[in-house]
Amino acid sequence: PMNSESFRKISYNAIDQKNAELFVPMFTDLPKHVPFIGTHVWPTQGAIHSGLTNVVNVIPDNWPMGLHLAEGSIHAVQTPFAYLGYKTLRGMSKKPLKGMPEDSLFETGYYIDHELVENIERDTQARLKRIKSNKPLRILLPVGGAGAGLQIFKGMISFLLPYIKNNKVQLVINFGDHLNVFESLKKEIPEFDTLTEKVFDDYEQVKKMSSNMDSMTLGIYAIYHKDIFEAVYSTNLLMRSMDVLATKPSELSFYPIPKFFIKRVGGHEAYGAIHSSEMGDGTFECDTIEDIEK
């Protein structure tokens, strides 16, 4: 409720706008007309307060919220749903609002990393070829930034174990920087540790894996990095070689890979799964183990 409704109110945005004045000193040495792209609303608001005149506010969320507004910037959204919600400022105040002014809001499409876009056709053909060749289904399971969802991960792995042993499924888990989740799964699932190849704090090995996944023949691979960049970007590197991305419905972007959505963490994330399922590149949100097993 906090994520999906409280942050939706424009009154919440007013508090953030004032707090963002604290960021002004960070921008004092920048030319006032330099293009500035903020990938979160707080630095975007800080840039506006400092007097920058060419500021783009990149809004990833598909659920329109007052939280993301930075008055004076150009707002960029990914979907028609988000565009209409922000254009009308829908549900952001009990009092009538005029909506956003002209030229302050644009639907730009999805925010996708270059290497994923550049290789969409090639990677899709590889997935189709793997299906026709009856290769094991490769599933990438990123734990995510919050490290939440332990019981869902436990249920998924336990369900998939027979398929992994029979060479029907290959599971790659990116634990990010959450080693505690790996340790918990070791305790919860006795077989997990013995069946898993661990690639810990070895970014070069992850890059080798991602470029030649066919050489990786074991059933489960566990990835972990202390460095937050390596932890996050390992998912991008591995994604191209995967058949399915099993993930919570993120507030971020709509990656060009078939997606299986598990339970969200924040309420606002639900609208990412809705859009993806309507586009046909992802499932609806499976928020219980029973739904996942179906």
Short mmCIF file of C-alpha atoms in Angstrom, two decimals:
data_model
loop_
_atom_site.label_atom_id
_atom_site.label_comp_id
_atom_site.label_asym_id
_atom_site.label_seq_id
_atom_site.Cartn_x
_atom_site.Cartn_y
_atom_site.Cartn_z
CA PRO A 1 0.00 0.00 0.00
CA MET A 2 2.83 2.42 0.75
CA ASN A 3 4.46 1.81 -2.63
CA SER A 4 1.30 1.84 -4.72
CA GLU A 5 -0.93 4.44 -3.01
CA SER A 6 0.99 6.71 -0.61
CA PHE A 7 3.65 7.49 -3.21
CA ARG A 8 0.86 8.14 -5.71
CA LYS A 9 -0.28 11.32 -3.95
CA ILE A 10 0.98 14.63 -5.24
CA SER A 11 1.29 15.82 -1.64
CA TYR A 12 4.06 13.25 -1.17
CA ASN A 13 5.84 14.73 -4.18
CA ALA A 14 5.72 18.20 -2.57
CA ILE A 15 7.77 16.91 0.38
CA ASP A 16 10.34 15.34 -1.96
CA GLN A 17 10.57 18.51 -4.03
CA LYS A 18 11.60 20.45 -0.92
CA ASN A 19 14.05 17.79 0.30
CA ALA A 20 15.69 17.67 -3.15
CA GLU A 21 17.01 21.20 -2.63
CA LEU A 22 19.74 19.47 -0.61
CA PHE A 23 21.18 18.16 -3.90
CA VAL A 24 21.77 21.61 -5.41
CA PRO A 25 25.50 21.78 -4.49
CA MET A 26 26.15 18.69 -6.63
CA PHE A 27 25.17 20.62 -9.77
CA THR A 28 26.80 24.02 -9.23
CA ASP A 29 29.78 23.33 -11.54
CA LEU A 30 27.64 22.14 -14.49
CA PRO A 31 26.77 24.53 -17.35
CA LYS A 32 23.11 25.49 -17.02
CA HIS A 33 22.18 24.22 -20.49
CA VAL A 34 24.00 20.87 -20.36
CA PRO A 35 21.65 17.94 -21.08
CA PHE A 36 20.98 16.08 -17.82
CA ILE A 37 19.12 12.75 -17.66
CA GLY A 38 17.95 11.66 -14.22
CA THR A 39 17.15 7.96 -13.81
CA HIS A 40 15.50 8.69 -10.46
CA VAL A 41 13.30 11.60 -9.59
CA TRP A 42 15.41 12.94 -6.69
CA PRO A 43 18.51 13.87 -8.73
CA THR A 44 16.15 15.16 -11.42
CA GLN A 45 14.48 17.47 -8.90
CA GLY A 46 17.89 18.54 -7.63
CA ALA A 47 18.96 19.44 -11.17
CA ILE A 48 15.84 21.58 -11.62
CA HIS A 49 16.41 23.36 -8.29
CA SER A 50 20.00 24.13 -9.29
CA GLY A 51 18.82 25.96 -12.41
CA LEU A 52 19.61 23.41 -15.13
CA THR A 53 17.33 24.05 -18.10
CA ASN A 54 17.64 20.86 -20.18
CA VAL A 55 16.59 18.11 -17.75
CA VAL A 56 14.99 14.77 -18.69
CA ASN A 57 13.23 12.79 -15.98
CA VAL A 58 13.36 9.09 -16.90
CA ILE A 59 10.34 7.37 -15.28
CA PRO A 60 10.60 3.56 -15.38
CA ASP A 61 7.46 2.72 -13.42
CA ASN A 62 4.30 1.62 -15.23
CA TRP A 63 2.13 2.74 -12.29
CA PRO A 64 1.76 6.56 -12.40
CA MET A 65 2.73 8.12 -9.06
CA GLY A 66 3.20 11.67 -7.85
CA LEU A 67 6.52 10.45 -6.44
CA HIS A 68 8.06 10.57 -9.93
CA LEU A 69 7.14 14.13 -10.89
CA ALA A 70 9.87 16.74 -11.31
CA GLU A 71 8.21 19.99 -12.32
CA GLY A 72 10.20 21.80 -14.98
CA SER A 73 11.73 18.68 -16.51
CA ILE A 74 10.78 16.62 -19.56
CA HIS A 75 9.15 13.42 -18.30
CA ALA A 76 9.81 10.23 -20.30
CA VAL A 77 7.65 7.11 -19.78
CA GLN A 78 7.62 3.64 -21.35
CA THR A 79 3.96 2.72 -21.96
CA PRO A 80 0.62 4.20 -23.12
CA PHE A 81 -0.86 3.36 -19.69
CA ALA A 82 1.82 5.37 -17.91
CA TYR A 83 1.49 8.23 -20.41
CA LEU A 84 -2.25 8.64 -19.89
CA GLY A 85 -1.95 8.30 -16.11
CA TYR A 86 0.71 10.98 -15.88
CA LYS A 87 -0.94 13.22 -18.47
CA THR A 88 -4.11 13.41 -16.38
CA LEU A 89 -2.33 13.04 -12.99
CA ARG A 90 -4.89 10.33 -12.32
CA GLY A 91 -5.57 9.57 -8.66
CA MET A 92 -2.83 11.85 -7.39
CA SER A 93 -5.14 14.23 -5.53
CA LYS A 94 -8.69 14.32 -4.16
CA LYS A 95 -9.03 17.77 -5.71
CA PRO A 96 -9.29 18.22 -9.51
CA LEU A 97 -5.92 18.68 -11.23
CA LYS A 98 -5.31 20.30 -14.62
CA GLY A 99 -2.93 17.60 -15.79
CA MET A 100 0.57 17.98 -17.16
CA PRO A 101 1.40 20.85 -19.55
CA GLU A 102 2.27 20.37 -23.23
CA ASP A 103 5.80 19.21 -24.04
CA SER A 104 6.43 18.03 -20.49
CA LEU A 105 5.61 14.35 -21.09
CA PHE A 106 6.64 11.86 -23.80
CA GLU A 107 6.09 8.13 -24.34
CA THR A 108 9.54 7.01 -25.48
CA GLY A 109 9.20 3.21 -25.49
CA TYR A 110 11.17 0.72 -23.45
CA TYR A 111 14.53 1.43 -21.81
CA ILE A 112 16.61 -1.52 -23.04
CA ASP A 113 20.38 -1.94 -22.98
CA HIS A 114 21.99 -1.62 -26.40
CA GLU A 115 23.47 -5.12 -26.62
CA LEU A 116 20.06 -6.68 -25.90
CA VAL A 117 18.32 -4.62 -28.57
CA GLU A 118 21.06 -5.13 -31.14
CA ASN A 119 20.85 -8.92 -30.77
CA ILE A 120 17.08 -9.45 -30.43
CA GLU A 121 16.67 -11.35 -33.71
CA ARG A 122 19.78 -13.47 -33.24
CA ASP A 123 18.93 -14.38 -29.64
CA THR A 124 15.31 -15.17 -30.50
CA GLN A 125 16.39 -17.50 -33.31
CA ALA A 126 18.74 -19.26 -30.88
CA ARG A 127 15.87 -19.82 -28.44
CA LEU A 128 13.64 -21.25 -31.17
CA LYS A 129 16.45 -23.54 -32.33
CA ARG A 130 16.95 -24.81 -28.78
CA ILE A 131 13.25 -25.61 -28.46
CA LYS A 132 13.23 -27.54 -31.75
CA SER A 133 16.34 -29.45 -30.68
CA ASN A 134 14.76 -30.44 -27.33
CA LYS A 135 17.57 -28.81 -25.38
CA PRO A 136 17.14 -28.25 -21.63
CA LEU A 137 15.05 -25.18 -20.84
CA ARG A 138 17.40 -22.51 -19.52
CA ILE A 139 15.84 -20.45 -16.74
CA LEU A 140 17.52 -17.36 -15.30
CA LEU A 141 16.38 -16.45 -11.79
CA PRO A 142 17.72 -13.11 -10.51
CA VAL A 143 17.24 -12.65 -6.77
CA GLY A 144 16.81 -8.88 -7.14
CA GLY A 145 17.98 -5.77 -5.36
CA ALA A 146 15.98 -6.26 -2.16
CA GLY A 147 16.92 -9.93 -1.71
CA ALA A 148 13.28 -10.72 -0.95
CA GLY A 149 11.22 -13.77 -1.90
CA LEU A 150 13.13 -16.61 -0.20
CA GLN A 151 10.11 -18.91 0.15
CA ILE A 152 9.17 -18.42 -3.51
CA PHE A 153 12.73 -19.31 -4.56
CA LYS A 154 12.68 -22.36 -2.31
CA GLY A 155 9.39 -23.56 -3.79
CA MET A 156 10.54 -23.01 -7.38
CA ILE A 157 13.86 -24.82 -6.91
CA SER A 158 12.23 -27.72 -5.10
CA PHE A 159 9.67 -28.08 -7.90
CA LEU A 160 12.32 -27.90 -10.63
CA LEU A 161 14.82 -30.35 -9.06
CA PRO A 162 13.40 -33.49 -10.77
CA TYR A 163 13.50 -31.70 -14.15
CA ILE A 164 17.04 -30.52 -13.49
CA LYS A 165 18.20 -34.04 -12.62
CA ASN A 166 16.56 -35.40 -15.81
CA ASN A 167 18.33 -32.76 -17.94
CA LYS A 168 15.05 -31.07 -18.87
CA VAL A 169 15.87 -27.77 -17.15
CA GLN A 170 19.03 -25.80 -16.53
CA LEU A 171 18.75 -23.19 -13.78
CA VAL A 172 21.02 -20.16 -13.41
CA ILE A 173 20.48 -18.12 -10.24
CA ASN A 174 22.02 -14.68 -9.92
CA PHE A 175 22.09 -13.97 -6.20
CA GLY A 176 23.39 -10.47 -6.89
CA ASP A 177 25.12 -9.29 -3.73
CA HIS A 178 22.81 -11.32 -1.46
CA LEU A 179 24.98 -14.20 -0.25
CA ASN A 180 22.60 -14.64 2.69
CA VAL A 181 19.89 -15.86 0.30
CA PHE A 182 22.24 -18.53 -1.05
CA GLU A 183 23.14 -19.66 2.48
CA SER A 184 19.47 -19.84 3.45
CA LEU A 185 18.62 -21.98 0.41
CA LYS A 186 21.47 -24.36 1.31
CA LYS A 187 19.82 -24.92 4.69
CA GLU A 188 16.28 -25.17 3.29
CA ILE A 189 17.06 -27.56 0.39
CA PRO A 190 19.59 -30.29 1.31
CA GLU A 191 20.43 -31.20 -2.32
CA PHE A 192 20.88 -27.65 -3.51
CA ASP A 193 24.53 -27.19 -2.57
CA THR A 194 25.76 -30.50 -4.02
CA LEU A 195 23.99 -29.95 -7.38
CA THR A 196 25.19 -26.38 -7.80
CA GLU A 197 28.28 -24.96 -9.50
CA LYS A 198 29.21 -21.78 -7.62
CA VAL A 199 30.67 -18.81 -9.50
CA PHE A 200 31.42 -16.35 -6.70
CA ASP A 201 33.19 -13.01 -7.23
CA ASP A 202 34.44 -14.11 -10.65
CA TYR A 203 33.07 -11.63 -13.17
CA GLU A 204 35.42 -12.84 -15.91
CA GLN A 205 33.99 -16.34 -15.56
CA VAL A 206 30.45 -14.98 -15.84
CA LYS A 207 31.44 -13.20 -19.06
CA LYS A 208 32.86 -16.46 -20.42
CA MET A 209 29.69 -18.31 -19.44
CA SER A 210 27.47 -15.74 -21.12
CA SER A 211 29.42 -15.92 -24.38
CA ASN A 212 29.43 -19.73 -24.52
CA MET A 213 26.57 -21.05 -22.42
CA ASP A 214 26.47 -24.28 -24.45
CA SER A 215 29.73 -25.29 -22.77
CA MET A 216 28.06 -25.09 -19.35
CA THR A 217 26.43 -28.49 -18.85
CA LEU A 218 25.63 -28.68 -15.13
CA GLY A 219 22.04 -28.39 -13.86
CA ILE A 220 22.37 -25.39 -11.51
CA TYR A 221 24.73 -22.40 -11.50
CA ALA A 222 24.84 -19.90 -8.65
CA ILE A 223 26.27 -16.43 -9.34
CA TYR A 224 27.30 -13.98 -6.61
CA HIS A 225 29.34 -10.76 -6.53
CA LYS A 226 30.19 -8.34 -3.74
CA ASP A 227 30.57 -5.52 -6.27
CA ILE A 228 27.10 -4.12 -6.94
CA PHE A 229 27.78 -3.34 -10.63
CA GLU A 230 29.02 -6.87 -11.31
CA ALA A 231 26.13 -8.27 -9.27
CA VAL A 232 23.50 -6.44 -11.31
CA TYR A 233 25.08 -6.59 -14.74
CA SER A 234 25.62 -10.35 -14.59
CA THR A 235 21.89 -10.66 -15.26
CA ASN A 236 22.24 -8.60 -18.45
CA LEU A 237 25.19 -10.68 -19.64
CA LEU A 238 23.46 -14.01 -19.01
CA MET A 239 20.03 -12.97 -20.25
CA ARG A 240 20.87 -13.28 -23.94
CA SER A 241 21.61 -17.01 -23.61
CA MET A 242 18.53 -17.82 -21.53
CA ASP A 243 15.17 -19.17 -22.68
CA VAL A 244 13.11 -17.71 -19.82
CA LEU A 245 13.64 -14.96 -17.27
CA ALA A 246 11.85 -15.81 -14.00
CA THR A 247 11.51 -12.57 -12.11
CA LYS A 248 9.27 -10.40 -10.01
CA PRO A 249 7.38 -7.83 -12.12
CA SER A 250 9.93 -5.07 -11.88
CA GLU A 251 9.22 -1.38 -11.94
CA LEU A 252 12.11 -1.09 -14.38
CA SER A 253 11.95 -2.24 -18.00
CA PHE A 254 10.52 -4.81 -20.38
CA TYR A 255 13.50 -6.87 -21.48
CA PRO A 256 13.23 -8.71 -24.85
CA ILE A 257 13.10 -12.22 -23.41
CA PRO A 258 10.14 -14.47 -22.46
CA LYS A 259 9.31 -13.68 -18.84
CA PHE A 260 7.76 -15.76 -16.07
CA PHE A 261 6.55 -13.44 -13.33
CA ILE A 262 6.65 -14.45 -9.68
CA LYS A 263 5.30 -12.50 -6.71
CA ARG A 264 6.05 -8.79 -6.63
CA VAL A 265 7.67 -6.98 -3.71
CA GLY A 266 6.09 -3.51 -4.05
CA GLY A 267 2.44 -2.97 -4.96
CA HIS A 268 3.30 -0.63 -7.83
CA GLU A 269 5.23 -3.42 -9.57
CA ALA A 270 2.01 -5.28 -10.42
CA TYR A 271 1.41 -2.98 -13.37
CA GLY A 272 4.66 -4.07 -15.03
CA ALA A 273 3.37 -7.65 -15.17
CA ILE A 274 0.01 -6.50 -16.48
CA HIS A 275 1.61 -4.64 -19.39
CA SER A 276 4.00 -7.48 -20.20
CA SER A 277 1.22 -10.09 -20.19
CA GLU A 278 -0.91 -7.90 -22.46
CA MET A 279 2.03 -7.52 -24.85
CA GLY A 280 2.40 -11.31 -24.89
CA ASP A 281 6.03 -11.55 -23.79
CA GLY A 282 5.34 -12.44 -20.16
CA THR A 283 2.94 -14.33 -17.92
CA PHE A 284 0.54 -12.83 -15.43
CA GLU A 285 1.91 -12.52 -11.89
CA CYS A 286 2.11 -15.95 -10.25
CA ASP A 287 2.10 -14.97 -6.60
CA THR A 288 1.85 -18.41 -4.97
CA ILE A 289 3.83 -21.64 -5.28
CA GLU A 290 0.65 -23.34 -6.51
CA ASP A 291 0.35 -20.84 -9.38
CA ILE A 292 4.01 -21.24 -10.23
CA GLU A 293 3.79 -25.03 -10.37
CA LYS A 294 0.84 -24.88 -12.78
#
